[in-house]
Amino acid sequence: MSQIKQLPKLIATEADVTPIVLAAMANTDDPRLRQLVASLVTHLHQFVAETRPTEQEFEFGLRWLAALGHHTDISNNEVVLAADVLGVSTLVDLINNDGRQGETMSALLGPFYRGEAPVCAAGDCISRAGTPGPSLFFSGRVTGADGQPLVGATLDVWQASPIGLYENQDATQADFNLRGKFTTDAAGKFAFQSVRPAGYPVPTNGPVGDLLRAQNRTPMRPAHIHFIVSAPGHKTLITQVFFDQAAALANDVVFGAKQQLVGSFIEHTGPHPAYPDATPPFYTSDYEFKLVVGTPCFPVPPITGKQAGGHE
Ligand code: BEZ
Ligand code: FE
């Protein structure tokens, strides 16, 4: 008796595509990878079916994605930037860090974290090459969620200059300018000197800039200082402390500003006995970071260096 072999079904119509693609991926060994990619395919196909792109629009979209890679190098990460301006980074941040255990809220790492910042002593100035701008004296404490000081906690700090450029974007700044690592003392306290950061536009010379212009959006971030605060036995906190007007905070191009992270920066227009060497006007700020018990975990730096000539 001859046996009729049933051939697998070939794609014939639009409706066949998603189930056949999902079936092709069903043998993925890692269950989490299987779930993530199946969900991605399902939503991506739904998006395409709903928006019905022309072939020209599809090509344009693929070229935009490829350009993210072409604009990524040791000193700029356009892929991270794209996730940020689309609000995806903030969504992932809030899913993983909801602040419900009394800890300080987190905020985006952003594309300009380098790692390997110089280790500094308490009170050191991270404006290494005398970056012009008003001085800032930033101090504070690191505690557990119970308010007890954390001794020997590390704060990895980085910020933009008073003209809104990170050192990796600015050939006039010294390598690792406005970056440093500090440690808390026996009372959980830390202090450093710097210059007042300015708000700045995210890089707009790549595909993300093209998108922002097409959307009539501001490329600006409000002024802020980045911190990665870590201590043994505690969940690492990646955050930013903001220093700007309400409108700038509300219009943050990467949706990163949170009320709890707005710092109090005090302007001193005359001499102050606690800062005898400071030239007015200068600023002081004090902020308390609260960590929760957990496992320390550090991000992979999105950039690793400074490109000769900088960006833009
Ligand atoms: C930053 O704060 O450094 C940053 C965050 C997201 C996009 C661009 C910059
Ligand atoms: Fe920043």
Coordinates of C-alpha atoms and ligand atoms in Angstrom, one line a residue:
M1 CA 0.0 0.0 0.0
S2 CA 1.4 3.4 -0.9
Q3 CA 1.6 6.0 1.9
I4 CA 0.7 9.6 1.1
K5 CA 3.0 11.8 3.1
Q6 CA 1.5 15.0 4.4
L7 CA 3.8 17.9 3.5
P8 CA 4.1 20.8 5.9
K9 CA 1.9 23.8 4.9
L10 CA 3.6 26.5 3.0
I11 CA 2.8 30.2 3.5
A12 CA -0.1 31.2 1.1
T13 CA -1.7 34.2 2.7
E14 CA -1.0 37.0 5.1
A15 CA -2.8 35.1 7.9
D16 CA -0.4 32.1 7.6
V17 CA 2.8 34.0 8.4
T18 CA 2.6 34.5 12.2
P19 CA 1.7 30.9 13.2
I20 CA 4.3 29.4 10.8
V21 CA 7.1 31.7 12.1
L22 CA 6.2 31.0 15.7
A23 CA 6.2 27.2 15.0
A24 CA 9.7 27.5 13.4
M25 CA 10.9 29.0 16.7
A26 CA 9.2 26.6 19.1
N27 CA 12.2 24.4 19.7
T28 CA 14.3 27.2 21.3
D29 CA 15.9 25.6 24.3
D30 CA 16.1 28.5 26.7
P31 CA 12.5 29.1 27.9
R32 CA 12.9 32.8 28.5
L33 CA 14.4 33.4 25.1
R34 CA 11.6 31.4 23.6
Q35 CA 9.0 33.5 25.4
L36 CA 10.7 36.8 24.6
V37 CA 11.1 36.2 20.9
A38 CA 7.7 34.6 20.4
S39 CA 6.1 37.7 22.0
L40 CA 8.3 40.0 20.0
V41 CA 7.3 38.3 16.7
T42 CA 3.6 38.3 17.7
H43 CA 3.6 42.0 18.5
L44 CA 5.8 43.0 15.5
H45 CA 3.6 41.1 13.1
Q46 CA 0.5 42.7 14.7
F47 CA 2.1 46.2 14.3
V48 CA 2.9 45.5 10.6
A49 CA -0.6 44.1 10.0
E50 CA -2.2 47.1 11.6
T51 CA 0.0 49.8 10.0
R52 CA 0.3 48.1 6.6
P53 CA 3.6 49.7 5.6
T54 CA 4.5 50.2 1.9
E55 CA 7.7 48.5 0.8
Q56 CA 9.4 51.9 0.6
E57 CA 8.4 52.6 4.2
F58 CA 9.7 49.2 5.3
E59 CA 13.1 49.9 3.6
F60 CA 13.2 53.3 5.2
G61 CA 12.6 51.7 8.7
L62 CA 15.3 49.1 8.1
R63 CA 17.7 51.8 7.0
W64 CA 16.9 53.8 10.2
L65 CA 17.7 50.7 12.3
A66 CA 20.9 50.1 10.5
A67 CA 21.9 53.7 11.0
L68 CA 21.6 53.2 14.8
G69 CA 24.5 50.8 14.5
H70 CA 26.5 53.0 12.1
H71 CA 26.3 55.9 14.6
T72 CA 27.5 53.7 17.5
D73 CA 31.2 53.8 18.4
I74 CA 33.4 53.9 21.5
S75 CA 32.1 57.4 22.4
N76 CA 28.4 57.3 21.3
N77 CA 25.7 54.7 21.7
E78 CA 22.8 55.5 19.3
V79 CA 21.0 52.2 20.1
V80 CA 20.7 53.2 23.8
L81 CA 19.6 56.7 22.8
A82 CA 16.9 55.3 20.6
A83 CA 15.5 53.1 23.4
D84 CA 15.6 56.2 25.6
V85 CA 13.8 58.7 23.3
L86 CA 11.1 56.0 22.6
G87 CA 10.4 55.8 26.4
V88 CA 11.4 52.1 26.4
S89 CA 14.3 52.6 28.8
T90 CA 12.1 54.4 31.4
L91 CA 9.5 51.6 31.1
V92 CA 12.0 48.9 31.7
D93 CA 13.5 51.0 34.6
L94 CA 10.1 51.3 36.3
I95 CA 9.3 47.6 35.8
N96 CA 12.5 46.7 37.6
N97 CA 12.8 49.5 40.1
D98 CA 9.4 50.7 41.5
G99 CA 10.8 52.3 44.7
R100 CA 8.2 50.5 46.9
Q101 CA 10.7 49.3 49.5
G102 CA 11.6 52.9 50.4
E103 CA 14.7 53.0 48.2
T104 CA 15.7 56.0 46.2
M105 CA 14.1 55.9 42.7
S106 CA 16.4 54.9 39.9
A107 CA 16.8 56.7 36.6
L108 CA 18.3 56.0 33.2
L109 CA 22.0 55.0 32.8
G110 CA 22.0 56.9 29.5
P111 CA 24.6 56.4 26.8
F112 CA 27.5 58.3 28.4
Y113 CA 28.5 56.1 31.3
R114 CA 32.2 55.1 30.8
G115 CA 33.1 53.0 33.9
E116 CA 36.7 53.0 35.1
A117 CA 36.3 56.6 36.5
P118 CA 39.2 57.8 38.7
V119 CA 39.0 56.9 42.4
C120 CA 38.8 60.1 44.4
A121 CA 39.2 61.1 48.1
A122 CA 36.3 62.8 50.0
G123 CA 35.9 66.4 48.9
D124 CA 38.0 66.0 45.7
C125 CA 37.0 68.2 42.7
I126 CA 36.0 66.2 39.6
S127 CA 36.4 69.3 37.4
R128 CA 40.0 68.3 36.6
A129 CA 41.1 70.8 34.0
G130 CA 39.5 73.8 35.6
T131 CA 36.3 73.6 33.5
P132 CA 34.9 77.1 33.4
G133 CA 31.6 77.6 35.4
P134 CA 30.1 78.2 38.8
S135 CA 31.4 75.8 41.5
L136 CA 29.1 73.2 43.0
F137 CA 29.7 71.5 46.4
F138 CA 27.7 68.3 46.5
S139 CA 27.5 66.3 49.7
G140 CA 25.1 63.7 51.2
R141 CA 24.7 60.4 52.8
V142 CA 24.1 56.8 51.7
T143 CA 21.8 54.7 54.0
G144 CA 19.9 51.5 54.0
A145 CA 16.1 51.7 53.5
D146 CA 16.0 51.7 57.4
G147 CA 17.9 54.9 57.5
Q148 CA 21.1 53.4 58.9
P149 CA 24.3 54.8 57.3
L150 CA 26.1 52.6 54.9
V151 CA 29.8 52.8 55.5
G152 CA 32.1 52.2 52.5
A153 CA 29.4 52.6 49.9
T154 CA 30.7 53.6 46.5
L155 CA 29.3 56.5 44.4
D156 CA 30.3 56.5 40.7
V157 CA 29.5 60.1 39.5
W158 CA 29.4 61.6 36.1
Q159 CA 27.9 64.8 34.6
A160 CA 27.9 67.2 31.7
S161 CA 29.9 70.5 31.8
P162 CA 28.3 73.9 32.3
I163 CA 27.9 74.1 28.5
G164 CA 26.1 70.8 28.4
L165 CA 28.8 68.5 27.0
Y166 CA 30.2 65.2 28.5
E167 CA 33.9 64.9 28.2
N168 CA 33.6 62.1 25.6
Q169 CA 31.7 64.7 23.4
D170 CA 34.1 67.6 23.9
A171 CA 37.7 67.6 22.7
T172 CA 38.5 70.6 25.0
Q173 CA 37.8 68.5 28.2
A174 CA 40.4 66.2 29.8
D175 CA 39.9 62.5 29.6
F176 CA 37.5 61.5 32.5
N177 CA 36.7 65.1 33.3
L178 CA 33.6 65.4 35.5
R179 CA 33.7 61.7 36.4
G180 CA 34.9 60.2 39.7
K181 CA 34.3 57.5 42.2
F182 CA 33.8 58.3 45.9
T183 CA 33.4 56.3 49.1
T184 CA 31.2 57.0 52.1
D185 CA 32.8 57.5 55.5
A186 CA 32.0 56.0 58.9
A187 CA 28.8 58.1 59.0
G188 CA 27.7 57.1 55.5
K189 CA 28.7 60.6 54.3
F190 CA 30.3 61.6 51.0
A191 CA 31.3 64.9 49.4
F192 CA 32.7 66.2 46.2
Q193 CA 33.3 69.4 44.4
S194 CA 32.4 70.0 40.8
V195 CA 30.9 72.7 38.5
R196 CA 27.2 73.3 38.0
P197 CA 25.9 71.0 35.2
A198 CA 23.8 72.4 32.4
G199 CA 20.9 70.8 30.5
Y200 CA 22.0 69.6 27.1
P201 CA 20.6 68.2 23.9
V202 CA 21.0 64.5 23.3
P203 CA 23.2 63.9 20.1
T204 CA 21.1 64.9 17.1
N205 CA 23.6 64.1 14.3
G206 CA 22.3 60.6 13.8
P207 CA 19.0 58.7 13.1
V208 CA 17.6 59.6 16.6
G209 CA 18.0 63.3 15.7
D210 CA 16.2 62.8 12.4
L211 CA 13.3 61.2 14.3
L212 CA 13.2 64.0 16.9
R213 CA 13.1 66.7 14.2
A214 CA 10.3 64.8 12.3
Q215 CA 8.3 64.7 15.6
N216 CA 9.0 68.4 16.4
R217 CA 10.4 67.4 19.7
T218 CA 12.9 69.2 21.9
P219 CA 16.2 67.2 22.1
M220 CA 16.9 68.7 25.6
R221 CA 17.5 66.9 28.9
P222 CA 17.2 68.9 32.1
A223 CA 20.4 69.5 34.1
H224 CA 21.4 66.5 36.2
I225 CA 24.2 64.5 37.8
H226 CA 24.4 60.7 37.3
F227 CA 25.2 58.4 40.2
I228 CA 25.7 54.7 40.5
V229 CA 25.5 54.0 44.2
S230 CA 26.6 50.6 45.5
A231 CA 27.3 48.8 48.7
P232 CA 28.0 45.1 49.5
G233 CA 24.7 43.2 50.2
H234 CA 22.6 46.0 48.6
K235 CA 20.9 46.4 45.2
T236 CA 22.9 48.8 43.1
L237 CA 21.2 52.1 42.4
I238 CA 21.6 53.7 39.0
T239 CA 20.1 57.2 39.3
Q240 CA 20.3 60.9 38.5
V241 CA 19.7 64.0 40.7
F242 CA 18.0 66.8 38.8
F243 CA 18.7 70.5 38.9
D244 CA 16.4 72.4 36.7
Q245 CA 13.1 74.3 36.1
A246 CA 9.8 72.5 36.1
A247 CA 9.3 72.9 32.3
A248 CA 12.7 71.4 31.5
L249 CA 11.9 68.5 33.9
A250 CA 8.5 67.9 32.3
N251 CA 9.9 68.0 28.7
D252 CA 12.9 65.7 29.3
V253 CA 13.4 64.1 25.8
V254 CA 14.1 60.7 27.4
F255 CA 11.3 60.8 30.0
G256 CA 13.9 60.4 32.8
A257 CA 13.1 63.0 35.4
K258 CA 11.2 61.9 38.5
Q259 CA 9.9 64.2 41.3
Q260 CA 11.8 62.3 44.1
L261 CA 15.1 62.9 42.2
V262 CA 14.8 66.7 42.0
G263 CA 17.6 67.9 44.2
S264 CA 17.7 71.1 46.2
F265 CA 20.6 73.2 44.8
I266 CA 21.2 76.4 46.8
E267 CA 22.7 79.4 45.1
H268 CA 25.2 81.4 47.2
T269 CA 25.7 84.9 45.8
G270 CA 28.1 86.0 48.6
P271 CA 30.9 84.5 50.7
H272 CA 30.0 81.6 53.0
P273 CA 32.2 80.7 56.1
A274 CA 31.8 76.9 55.3
Y275 CA 33.3 77.5 51.8
P276 CA 36.0 80.1 52.3
D277 CA 37.7 79.4 49.0
A278 CA 34.6 79.5 46.9
T279 CA 34.0 82.4 44.5
P280 CA 30.4 83.5 44.4
P281 CA 28.1 82.7 42.8
F282 CA 28.4 79.0 43.7
Y283 CA 26.0 76.2 44.5
T284 CA 25.6 73.7 47.3
S285 CA 23.5 70.5 47.3
D286 CA 22.8 67.7 49.7
Y287 CA 21.1 64.5 48.8
E288 CA 20.4 61.2 50.7
F289 CA 20.5 58.0 48.7
K290 CA 18.7 55.0 50.2
L291 CA 19.6 51.5 49.1
V292 CA 17.7 48.2 49.6
V293 CA 19.1 44.9 50.6
G294 CA 19.9 42.9 47.4
T295 CA 22.7 41.7 45.1
P296 CA 25.0 44.3 43.7
C297 CA 24.9 44.3 39.9
F298 CA 26.8 46.7 37.6
P299 CA 25.9 47.9 34.1
V300 CA 28.1 47.3 31.1
P301 CA 29.3 50.8 30.1
P302 CA 27.6 51.7 26.8
I303 CA 30.7 53.6 25.8
T304 CA 34.3 52.9 26.5
G305 CA 36.3 55.9 25.5
K306 CA 36.7 59.4 24.2
Q307 CA 36.9 59.9 20.5
A308 CA 39.6 62.3 19.2
G309 CA 37.7 65.5 18.2
G310 CA 34.5 64.5 20.1
H311 CA 31.0 64.6 18.6
E312 CA 29.1 67.4 16.9
Ligands
BEZ1 C1 22.1 61.1 30.0 O1 21.5 61.4 30.9 O2 23.3 61.1 29.9 C2 21.3 60.6 28.8 C3 20.3 59.8 29.0 C4 19.5 59.3 27.9 C5 19.9 59.8 26.6 C6 20.9 60.7 26.5 C7 21.6 61.1 27.5
FE2 FE 23.2 62.7 31.4

